mmCIF file of C-alpha atoms in Angstrom:
data_model
loop_
_atom_site.group_PDB
_atom_site.id
_atom_site.type_symbol
_atom_site.label_atom_id
_atom_site.label_comp_id
_atom_site.label_asym_id
_atom_site.label_seq_id
_atom_site.Cartn_x
_atom_site.Cartn_y
_atom_site.Cartn_z
ATOM 1 C CA MET U 1 11.361 -49.001 1.316
ATOM 2 C CA ILE U 2 10.741 -52.310 3.029
ATOM 3 C CA ARG U 3 7.388 -53.754 3.177
ATOM 4 C CA ALA U 4 8.388 -57.218 4.773
ATOM 5 C CA ARG U 5 7.260 -58.998 7.910
ATOM 6 C CA THR U 6 10.120 -61.139 8.479
ATOM 7 C CA PHE U 7 13.684 -60.150 9.220
ATOM 8 C CA THR U 8 15.053 -62.615 6.610
ATOM 9 C CA ASP U 9 12.321 -61.052 3.792
ATOM 10 C CA ALA U 10 13.800 -57.328 5.081
ATOM 11 C CA ARG U 11 17.197 -58.110 4.599
ATOM 12 C CA GLN U 12 16.451 -59.163 1.126
ATOM 13 C CA GLN U 13 14.355 -56.262 0.250
ATOM 14 C CA SER U 14 16.639 -53.685 1.748
ATOM 15 C CA HIS U 15 18.651 -51.529 -0.632
ATOM 16 C CA SER U 16 21.047 -50.180 2.174
ATOM 17 C CA ASN U 17 22.024 -51.344 5.536
ATOM 18 C CA ALA U 18 20.472 -48.043 6.805
ATOM 19 C CA GLU U 19 16.646 -49.021 5.557
ATOM 20 C CA LEU U 20 17.201 -52.380 7.219
ATOM 21 C CA ASN U 21 18.374 -50.516 10.740
ATOM 22 C CA TRP U 22 15.335 -48.578 10.252
ATOM 23 C CA TRP U 23 13.031 -51.527 9.720
ATOM 24 C CA ILE U 24 14.486 -53.234 12.964
ATOM 25 C CA PHE U 25 14.203 -49.931 14.798
ATOM 26 C CA MET U 26 10.590 -49.701 14.130
ATOM 27 C CA ARG U 27 9.885 -53.081 15.405
ATOM 28 C CA ILE U 28 12.396 -52.680 18.409
ATOM 29 C CA SER U 29 10.827 -49.109 19.519
ATOM 30 C CA GLY U 30 7.327 -49.943 18.886
ATOM 31 C CA LEU U 31 7.655 -52.692 21.481
ATOM 32 C CA ILE U 32 9.478 -50.720 23.845
ATOM 33 C CA LEU U 33 6.935 -47.710 23.657
ATOM 34 C CA VAL U 34 3.799 -50.144 24.410
ATOM 35 C CA PHE U 35 5.258 -50.793 27.641
ATOM 36 C CA LEU U 36 6.603 -47.285 28.152
ATOM 37 C CA ILE U 37 3.288 -45.983 27.619
ATOM 38 C CA LEU U 38 1.399 -48.731 29.291
ATOM 39 C CA GLY U 39 3.486 -47.867 32.607
ATOM 40 C CA HIS U 40 3.090 -44.317 32.178
ATOM 41 C CA ILE U 41 -0.570 -44.838 32.059
ATOM 42 C CA TYR U 42 -0.506 -47.057 35.321
ATOM 43 C CA MET U 43 1.642 -44.572 37.394
ATOM 44 C CA THR U 44 -0.216 -41.441 35.984
ATOM 45 C CA PHE U 45 -3.805 -42.407 35.873
ATOM 46 C CA ILE U 46 -4.224 -45.695 38.159
ATOM 47 C CA GLN U 47 -1.605 -45.476 40.918
ATOM 48 C CA VAL U 48 -2.282 -41.804 41.507
ATOM 49 C CA SER U 49 -6.061 -40.709 42.661
ATOM 50 C CA GLU U 50 -7.857 -37.785 40.527
ATOM 51 C CA ALA U 51 -7.407 -35.572 43.702
ATOM 52 C CA ASP U 52 -3.548 -35.905 44.005
ATOM 53 C CA ALA U 53 -2.867 -35.149 40.340
ATOM 54 C CA THR U 54 -1.779 -31.604 40.911
ATOM 55 C CA PHE U 55 0.866 -29.558 39.384
ATOM 56 C CA ASP U 56 2.768 -29.662 42.706
ATOM 57 C CA ALA U 57 2.583 -33.609 42.506
ATOM 58 C CA VAL U 58 4.037 -33.475 39.184
ATOM 59 C CA VAL U 59 6.818 -31.347 39.748
ATOM 60 C CA SER U 60 7.688 -33.430 42.669
ATOM 61 C CA LYS U 61 7.497 -36.483 40.633
ATOM 62 C CA LEU U 62 9.520 -34.588 37.881
ATOM 63 C CA SER U 63 12.299 -33.855 40.345
ATOM 64 C CA ASN U 64 13.516 -37.489 40.219
ATOM 65 C CA PRO U 65 16.100 -37.636 37.599
ATOM 66 C CA ALA U 66 14.892 -41.225 36.832
ATOM 67 C CA TRP U 67 11.256 -39.734 36.042
ATOM 68 C CA LYS U 68 12.798 -37.116 33.663
ATOM 69 C CA PHE U 69 14.762 -39.552 31.530
ATOM 70 C CA TYR U 70 11.505 -41.975 31.555
ATOM 71 C CA ASP U 71 9.697 -39.151 30.293
ATOM 72 C CA TRP U 72 12.261 -38.144 27.794
ATOM 73 C CA LEU U 73 12.926 -41.775 26.586
ATOM 74 C CA ILE U 74 8.723 -41.827 25.884
ATOM 75 C CA LEU U 75 9.439 -38.374 23.779
ATOM 76 C CA ALA U 76 12.548 -39.276 22.046
ATOM 77 C CA LEU U 77 11.449 -42.926 20.948
ATOM 78 C CA ALA U 78 7.795 -41.603 19.936
ATOM 79 C CA LEU U 79 9.217 -38.948 17.861
ATOM 80 C CA MET U 80 11.570 -41.009 15.951
ATOM 81 C CA HIS U 81 9.062 -43.545 15.685
ATOM 82 C CA GLY U 82 6.526 -41.576 14.444
ATOM 83 C CA ALA U 83 8.565 -39.210 12.182
ATOM 84 C CA ASN U 84 10.036 -42.756 10.471
ATOM 85 C CA GLY U 85 6.709 -43.809 9.754
ATOM 86 C CA ALA U 86 5.651 -40.121 8.560
ATOM 87 C CA ARG U 87 8.682 -40.842 6.099
ATOM 88 C CA TYR U 88 7.430 -43.985 4.510
ATOM 89 C CA SER U 89 4.139 -41.685 3.615
ATOM 90 C CA ILE U 90 6.034 -38.961 2.647
ATOM 91 C CA GLU U 91 8.057 -40.955 0.132
ATOM 92 C CA ASP U 92 4.868 -42.992 -1.114
ATOM 93 C CA TYR U 93 2.559 -40.107 -1.442
ATOM 94 C CA VAL U 94 4.812 -37.310 -2.459
ATOM 95 C CA ARG U 95 6.319 -38.197 -6.111
ATOM 96 C CA SER U 96 8.245 -35.395 -6.818
ATOM 97 C CA ARG U 97 11.710 -35.250 -5.754
ATOM 98 C CA PRO U 98 11.938 -31.480 -5.083
ATOM 99 C CA ASN U 99 8.517 -31.377 -3.548
ATOM 100 C CA ARG U 100 9.727 -34.393 -1.473
ATOM 101 C CA ALA U 101 12.811 -32.647 -0.537
ATOM 102 C CA TRP U 102 10.967 -29.636 0.831
ATOM 103 C CA VAL U 103 8.271 -31.618 2.583
ATOM 104 C CA LYS U 104 10.703 -33.763 4.105
ATOM 105 C CA GLY U 105 12.676 -30.621 5.330
ATOM 106 C CA ILE U 106 9.968 -28.973 6.953
ATOM 107 C CA PHE U 107 8.694 -31.950 8.702
ATOM 108 C CA TYR U 108 11.687 -32.927 9.929
ATOM 109 C CA THR U 109 12.391 -28.934 11.142
ATOM 110 C CA VAL U 110 9.304 -29.367 13.170
ATOM 111 C CA ILE U 111 9.999 -32.414 14.835
ATOM 112 C CA ALA U 112 13.350 -31.149 15.966
ATOM 113 C CA LEU U 113 11.800 -28.079 17.235
ATOM 114 C CA ILE U 114 9.034 -30.483 19.305
ATOM 115 C CA PHE U 115 12.013 -32.160 20.407
ATOM 116 C CA ALA U 116 14.106 -29.498 21.691
ATOM 117 C CA PHE U 117 10.959 -27.929 23.563
ATOM 118 C CA GLY U 118 10.074 -30.890 24.810
ATOM 119 C CA THR U 119 13.761 -31.599 26.353
ATOM 120 C CA ILE U 120 13.971 -27.986 27.432
ATOM 121 C CA GLY U 121 10.300 -27.943 29.133
ATOM 122 C CA LEU U 122 10.867 -31.545 30.571
ATOM 123 C CA PHE U 123 14.557 -30.323 31.958
ATOM 124 C CA ALA U 124 13.676 -26.980 32.725
ATOM 125 C CA ILE U 125 11.579 -28.195 35.682
#
C-alpha cells in the first residue's frame, strides 16, 4: 500500500504498476468528483427553486442523455473511488488472508450491485 504524498515517492513505494495506477486514480478521481458534485449541487439546489424541484422536473432533466451521463459519471467515479479507499481499510484492518478474501468478495459484490441498480435506475427513466 502506498502512503506517499508525491508521485516520486509513490513510484518508489509501489510494488506493482497496478498499485501506482490506483494511487494516481485516487488523486485524479477525487479532483474530478469535487467539481462534478459542486456542479450537481449548484444545478440541483441553487439554480432550481424548491417549488420547481418536482418529480416531473427531474424526469424532464434526465430525458437529456448528457444529464444521464453526468449523473452516471458521478455514480461510477464515486463508487470506484470509495471502493478503492475501502480496499485500503480492509487491507489494513482485516489481518487474516481468508477473512480478507471473504470481506473483499462480499464488499465488491455489494458495490457491483449498487452500480448495476444505479445504472439501471438512471437509464430506465
